[in-house]
C-alpha positions as a LaTeX table, in Angstrom:
\begin{tabular}{lrrr}
\hline
Residue & $x$ (\AA) & $y$ (\AA) & $z$ (\AA) \\
\hline
Met1 & $-9.26$ & $-16.81$ & 12.58 \\
Lys2 & $-10.74$ & $-16.59$ & 9.07 \\
Asn3 & $-14.24$ & $-16.24$ & 10.51 \\
Asp4 & $-13.03$ & $-13.43$ & 12.80 \\
Lys5 & $-11.55$ & $-11.54$ & 9.84 \\
Lys6 & $-14.70$ & $-12.04$ & 7.81 \\
Lys7 & $-16.83$ & $-10.81$ & 10.71 \\
Gln8 & $-14.56$ & $-7.80$ & 11.17 \\
Leu9 & $-14.84$ & $-6.88$ & 7.50 \\
Lys10 & $-18.61$ & $-7.35$ & 7.56 \\
Asn11 & $-19.04$ & $-5.07$ & 10.59 \\
Gln12 & $-16.83$ & $-2.40$ & 9.10 \\
Tyr13 & $-19.62$ & $-0.83$ & 7.03 \\
Arg14 & $-23.12$ & 0.34 & 7.95 \\
Val15 & $-25.77$ & $-1.08$ & 5.66 \\
Asn16 & $-29.40$ & $-0.18$ & 4.96 \\
Glu17 & $-31.30$ & 0.44 & 8.23 \\
Gln18 & $-28.01$ & 0.76 & 10.13 \\
Ile19 & $-27.51$ & 4.15 & 8.45 \\
His20 & $-29.23$ & 6.65 & 10.75 \\
Ile21 & $-27.99$ & 9.93 & 9.23 \\
Arg22 & $-30.71$ & 12.15 & 7.70 \\
Glu23 & $-29.20$ & 12.47 & 4.20 \\
Val24 & $-26.42$ & 10.82 & 2.20 \\
Arg25 & $-24.51$ & 11.25 & $-1.03$ \\
Val26 & $-25.23$ & 8.30 & $-3.31$ \\
Val27 & $-22.36$ & 7.59 & $-5.73$ \\
Ser28 & $-22.88$ & 5.57 & $-8.89$ \\
Asp29 & $-21.25$ & 5.14 & $-12.29$ \\
Asn30 & $-23.44$ & 7.98 & $-13.55$ \\
Gly31 & $-22.29$ & 10.47 & $-10.92$ \\
Ser32 & $-23.52$ & 11.37 & $-7.44$ \\
Glu33 & $-26.54$ & 12.89 & $-5.78$ \\
Val34 & $-27.33$ & 14.07 & $-2.27$ \\
Met35 & $-30.71$ & 12.81 & $-1.09$ \\
Pro36 & $-32.63$ & 11.86 & 2.06 \\
Thr37 & $-31.50$ & 8.50 & 3.44 \\
Arg38 & $-35.06$ & 7.21 & 3.26 \\
Gln39 & $-35.14$ & 7.95 & $-0.48$ \\
Ala40 & $-31.81$ & 6.19 & $-0.95$ \\
Leu41 & $-33.13$ & 3.15 & 0.92 \\
Asn42 & $-36.20$ & 3.07 & $-1.32$ \\
Met43 & $-33.98$ & 3.21 & $-4.41$ \\
Ala44 & $-31.93$ & 0.28 & $-3.05$ \\
Arg45 & $-35.07$ & $-1.79$ & $-2.52$ \\
Glu46 & $-36.37$ & $-0.99$ & $-5.99$ \\
Gln47 & $-33.08$ & $-2.09$ & $-7.57$ \\
Gly48 & $-32.81$ & $-5.19$ & $-5.36$ \\
Val49 & $-29.49$ & $-4.08$ & $-3.84$ \\
Asp50 & $-28.20$ & $-2.62$ & $-0.55$ \\
Leu51 & $-27.32$ & 0.90 & 0.55 \\
Val52 & $-23.71$ & 0.66 & 1.78 \\
Glu53 & $-21.98$ & 3.51 & 3.61 \\
Ile54 & $-18.40$ & 3.61 & 2.30 \\
Ser55 & $-17.25$ & 6.97 & 3.70 \\
Pro56 & $-18.96$ & 7.79 & 7.02 \\
Asn57 & $-16.79$ & 10.84 & 7.77 \\
Ala58 & $-17.72$ & 12.73 & 4.59 \\
Gln59 & $-20.29$ & 15.51 & 4.72 \\
Pro60 & $-22.76$ & 14.05 & 3.97 \\
Pro61 & $-21.63$ & 10.40 & 4.24 \\
Val62 & $-20.94$ & 8.69 & 0.90 \\
Cys63 & $-22.95$ & 5.57 & 0.06 \\
Arg64 & $-23.21$ & 3.16 & $-2.85$ \\
Leu65 & $-26.12$ & 1.11 & $-4.16$ \\
Ile66 & $-24.60$ & $-2.35$ & $-4.46$ \\
Asp67 & $-25.15$ & $-5.96$ & $-3.52$ \\
Tyr68 & $-23.52$ & $-6.12$ & $-0.08$ \\
Ser69 & $-22.35$ & $-9.73$ & $-0.45$ \\
Lys70 & $-20.74$ & $-8.83$ & $-3.77$ \\
Phe71 & $-19.20$ & $-5.74$ & $-2.17$ \\
Leu72 & $-17.64$ & $-7.80$ & 0.64 \\
Tyr73 & $-16.32$ & $-10.30$ & $-1.90$ \\
Gln74 & $-14.67$ & $-7.50$ & $-3.89$ \\
Gln75 & $-13.11$ & $-6.05$ & $-0.73$ \\
Lys76 & $-11.75$ & $-9.45$ & 0.26 \\
Lys77 & $-10.38$ & $-9.99$ & $-3.24$ \\
His78 & $-8.74$ & $-6.57$ & $-3.18$ \\
Gln79 & $-7.08$ & $-7.32$ & 0.17 \\
Lys80 & $-5.75$ & $-10.61$ & $-1.19$ \\
Glu81 & $-4.31$ & $-8.89$ & $-4.27$ \\
Met82 & $-2.64$ & $-6.22$ & $-2.13$ \\
Lys83 & $-1.15$ & $-8.90$ & 0.10 \\
Gln84 & 0.28 & $-10.72$ & $-2.92$ \\
Lys85 & 1.87 & $-7.50$ & $-4.19$ \\
Gln86 & 3.64 & $-6.81$ & $-0.91$ \\
Val87 & 7.39 & $-7.30$ & $-1.16$ \\
Lys88 & 8.69 & $-9.78$ & 1.36 \\
Val89 & 12.01 & $-8.61$ & 2.77 \\
Glu90 & 14.48 & $-11.46$ & 3.16 \\
Val91 & 17.83 & $-11.57$ & 4.93 \\
Lys92 & 20.61 & $-12.73$ & 2.62 \\
Glu93 & 23.85 & $-14.03$ & 4.07 \\
Ile94 & 27.36 & $-13.26$ & 2.86 \\
Arg95 & 30.17 & $-15.30$ & 4.41 \\
Phe96 & 33.80 & $-14.26$ & 4.59 \\
Gly97 & 36.98 & $-15.75$ & 5.98 \\
Pro98 & 39.36 & $-13.54$ & 7.98 \\
Gln99 & 41.81 & $-13.56$ & 5.07 \\
Thr100 & 39.46 & $-13.35$ & 2.07 \\
Asp101 & 41.33 & $-12.49$ & $-1.14$ \\
Glu102 & 40.37 & $-9.54$ & $-3.34$ \\
His103 & 38.72 & $-11.58$ & $-6.11$ \\
Asp104 & 36.43 & $-13.37$ & $-3.63$ \\
Tyr105 & 35.68 & $-10.07$ & $-1.90$ \\
Gln106 & 34.58 & $-8.36$ & $-5.15$ \\
Phe107 & 32.46 & $-11.38$ & $-6.09$ \\
Lys108 & 30.58 & $-11.24$ & $-2.79$ \\
Leu109 & 30.32 & $-7.47$ & $-2.92$ \\
Lys110 & 28.56 & $-7.77$ & $-6.29$ \\
His111 & 26.02 & $-10.21$ & $-4.83$ \\
Ala112 & 25.42 & $-7.97$ & $-1.83$ \\
Lys113 & 24.65 & $-5.04$ & $-4.15$ \\
Glu114 & 22.11 & $-7.18$ & $-6.00$ \\
Phe115 & 20.46 & $-8.23$ & $-2.72$ \\
Leu116 & 20.14 & $-4.63$ & $-1.50$ \\
Thr117 & 18.85 & $-3.44$ & $-4.88$ \\
Asp118 & 16.11 & $-6.08$ & $-4.68$ \\
Gly119 & 15.06 & $-4.69$ & $-1.29$ \\
Asn120 & 16.58 & $-7.45$ & 0.85 \\
Lys121 & 18.73 & $-7.10$ & 3.95 \\
Val122 & 22.29 & $-8.40$ & 4.06 \\
Arg123 & 23.87 & $-10.18$ & 6.98 \\
Ala124 & 27.59 & $-10.40$ & 6.34 \\
Tyr125 & 29.80 & $-12.30$ & 8.71 \\
Val126 & 33.37 & $-13.47$ & 9.11 \\
Phe127 & 33.78 & $-17.03$ & 10.33 \\
Phe128 & 36.85 & $-17.66$ & 12.49 \\
Arg129 & 37.96 & $-21.25$ & 12.33 \\
Gly130 & 40.29 & $-22.54$ & 15.08 \\
Arg131 & 43.22 & $-20.20$ & 15.79 \\
Ser132 & 42.03 & $-17.72$ & 13.14 \\
Ile133 & 40.11 & $-15.99$ & 15.97 \\
Leu134 & 43.43 & $-14.25$ & 16.60 \\
Phe135 & 42.75 & $-12.26$ & 13.41 \\
Lys136 & 39.43 & $-10.82$ & 14.61 \\
Glu137 & 40.75 & $-7.28$ & 14.01 \\
Gln138 & 41.25 & $-8.20$ & 10.34 \\
Gly139 & 37.70 & $-9.48$ & 10.21 \\
Glu140 & 36.37 & $-6.24$ & 11.65 \\
Val141 & 38.34 & $-4.17$ & 9.12 \\
Leu142 & 36.99 & $-6.35$ & 6.32 \\
Leu143 & 33.38 & $-5.87$ & 7.41 \\
Leu144 & 33.82 & $-2.11$ & 7.83 \\
Arg145 & 35.23 & $-1.92$ & 4.31 \\
Phe146 & 32.27 & $-3.96$ & 3.10 \\
Ala147 & 29.84 & $-1.52$ & 4.74 \\
Asn148 & 31.66 & 1.44 & 3.24 \\
Asp149 & 31.56 & $-0.07$ & $-0.28$ \\
Leu150 & 27.79 & $-0.54$ & 0.08 \\
Glu151 & 26.93 & 2.85 & 1.61 \\
Glu152 & 25.14 & 4.07 & $-1.54$ \\
Leu153 & 22.71 & 1.14 & $-1.45$ \\
Gly154 & 22.46 & 0.22 & 2.20 \\
Lys155 & 22.65 & 1.54 & 5.74 \\
Val156 & 24.31 & $-0.24$ & 8.63 \\
Glu157 & 21.82 & $-1.59$ & 11.17 \\
Gln158 & 24.45 & $-3.19$ & 13.39 \\
Met159 & 28.19 & $-2.56$ & 13.42 \\
Pro160 & 30.55 & $-5.56$ & 13.40 \\
Lys161 & 29.89 & $-7.64$ & 16.52 \\
Leu162 & 31.58 & $-10.86$ & 17.58 \\
Glu163 & 29.21 & $-13.66$ & 18.57 \\
Gly164 & 31.04 & $-16.90$ & 19.32 \\
Lys165 & 33.18 & $-17.73$ & 16.28 \\
Lys166 & 31.34 & $-15.32$ & 13.97 \\
Met167 & 31.50 & $-11.55$ & 13.59 \\
Phe168 & 28.27 & $-10.14$ & 12.15 \\
Leu169 & 27.41 & $-6.98$ & 10.23 \\
Tyr170 & 23.79 & $-6.13$ & 9.32 \\
Ile171 & 22.95 & $-3.86$ & 6.39 \\
Ala172 & 19.43 & $-2.79$ & 5.35 \\
Pro173 & 18.48 & $-1.44$ & 1.91 \\
Lys174 & 18.03 & 2.32 & 1.66 \\
Lys175 & 15.17 & 1.77 & $-0.75$ \\
Ser176 & 12.93 & $-0.64$ & 1.10 \\
Gly177 & 10.20 & $-2.77$ & $-0.41$ \\
Val178 & 6.56 & $-1.79$ & $-0.68$ \\
Ala179 & 5.29 & $-0.83$ & 2.74 \\
Lys180 & 2.39 & $-2.82$ & 4.02 \\
Lys181 & $-0.74$ & $-0.73$ & 4.38 \\
Ser182 & $-3.18$ & $-1.27$ & 7.14 \\
Gln183 & $-6.72$ & $-2.18$ & 6.24 \\
Gln184 & $-7.89$ & 1.09 & 7.78 \\
Lys185 & $-5.55$ & 3.10 & 5.54 \\
Arg186 & $-6.66$ & 1.19 & 2.44 \\
Asp187 & $-10.31$ & 1.82 & 3.33 \\
Arg188 & $-9.61$ & 5.49 & 3.85 \\
Glu189 & $-7.87$ & 5.76 & 0.48 \\
Glu190 & $-10.76$ & 4.00 & $-1.24$ \\
Ala191 & $-13.26$ & 6.29 & 0.45 \\
Glu192 & $-11.25$ & 9.37 & $-0.56$ \\
Ala193 & $-11.12$ & 8.10 & $-4.13$ \\
Ala194 & $-14.89$ & 7.63 & $-4.09$ \\
Glu195 & $-15.37$ & 11.16 & $-2.76$ \\
Lys196 & $-13.08$ & 12.61 & $-5.45$ \\
Ala197 & $-14.99$ & 10.72 & $-8.11$ \\
Ala198 & $-18.24$ & 12.09 & $-6.72$ \\
Val199 & $-16.96$ & 15.68 & $-6.71$ \\
Lys200 & $-15.60$ & 15.28 & $-10.24$ \\
Ala201 & $-18.90$ & 13.88 & $-11.49$ \\
Gln202 & $-20.76$ & 16.73 & $-9.81$ \\
Lys203 & $-18.49$ & 19.33 & $-11.46$ \\
Glu204 & $-18.84$ & 17.68 & $-14.85$ \\
Ala205 & $-22.63$ & 17.64 & $-14.47$ \\
Gly206 & $-22.59$ & 21.33 & $-13.51$ \\
Ala207 & $-20.33$ & 22.22 & $-16.43$ \\
Lys208 & $-22.58$ & 20.30 & $-18.82$ \\
Ala209 & $-25.68$ & 22.10 & $-17.50$ \\
His210 & $-23.91$ & 25.44 & $-17.81$ \\
Gly211 & $-22.88$ & 24.65 & $-21.37$ \\
Thr212 & $-26.45$ & 23.71 & $-22.30$ \\
Leu213 & $-27.73$ & 26.95 & $-20.83$ \\
Ala214 & $-25.13$ & 28.92 & $-22.75$ \\
Asp215 & $-26.17$ & 27.21 & $-25.97$ \\
Val216 & $-29.80$ & 28.11 & $-25.31$ \\
Lys217 & $-28.95$ & 31.74 & $-24.59$ \\
Gly218 & $-26.73$ & 31.88 & $-27.68$ \\
Gly219 & $-29.52$ & 30.48 & $-29.82$ \\
Glu220 & $-31.95$ & 33.05 & $-28.52$ \\
Ala221 & $-29.49$ & 35.86 & $-29.24$ \\
Leu222 & $-29.02$ & 34.67 & $-32.83$ \\
Lys223 & $-32.76$ & 34.43 & $-33.26$ \\
Lys224 & $-33.28$ & 38.03 & $-32.10$ \\
Leu225 & $-30.46$ & 39.22 & $-34.37$ \\
Ala226 & $-32.10$ & 37.56 & $-37.35$ \\
Glu227 & $-35.48$ & 39.12 & $-36.50$ \\
Asn228 & $-33.94$ & 42.61 & $-36.29$ \\
Lys229 & $-32.52$ & 42.20 & $-39.74$ \\
\hline
\end{tabular}
């Protein structure tokens, strides 16, 4: 399974001679530049690295000059970090009796609020022992009250339902945990970030060139003014 994932990640990007497009945008820490793919490949060889296509759908495709093995290692590390940050939703149980007193009810209500706030689901149930099954209507009323008292934090996934000697109520948090992103979505976001960085660098380079030209023109104007005097 691990080898399959590694192979899938490795085949996700076109590298070096696998890039058949005529020209690419090469992004680096110093900015970006559009150039013929052959020129980019020559640069990669000169630097002892690989030409890696990170955004194939851009016009032109965005590439980086980087050691491909190092690149794959960084991608794998990033995936592992994202997986660790994902919030695991747990189901917390709250147990009631058919004749739970008010103090016990408030105590369990407080815990349920904490569970929902933390992004966990709550499975509340009333346990009917022996002849207490005769009070199932009381149990249902209790669970409906419980759901109503938690409506600001949770939403009912399943209304009170009797299963054997237990009546269950399922409540999910309104504010769920961090949604798990697919690898494809993460790659797309990274590619978009790389494209934005490239556009920003290009704009900054253009603004800098414009500013230099303005300085030159300003200097020439001052020089002519001084000569006229």
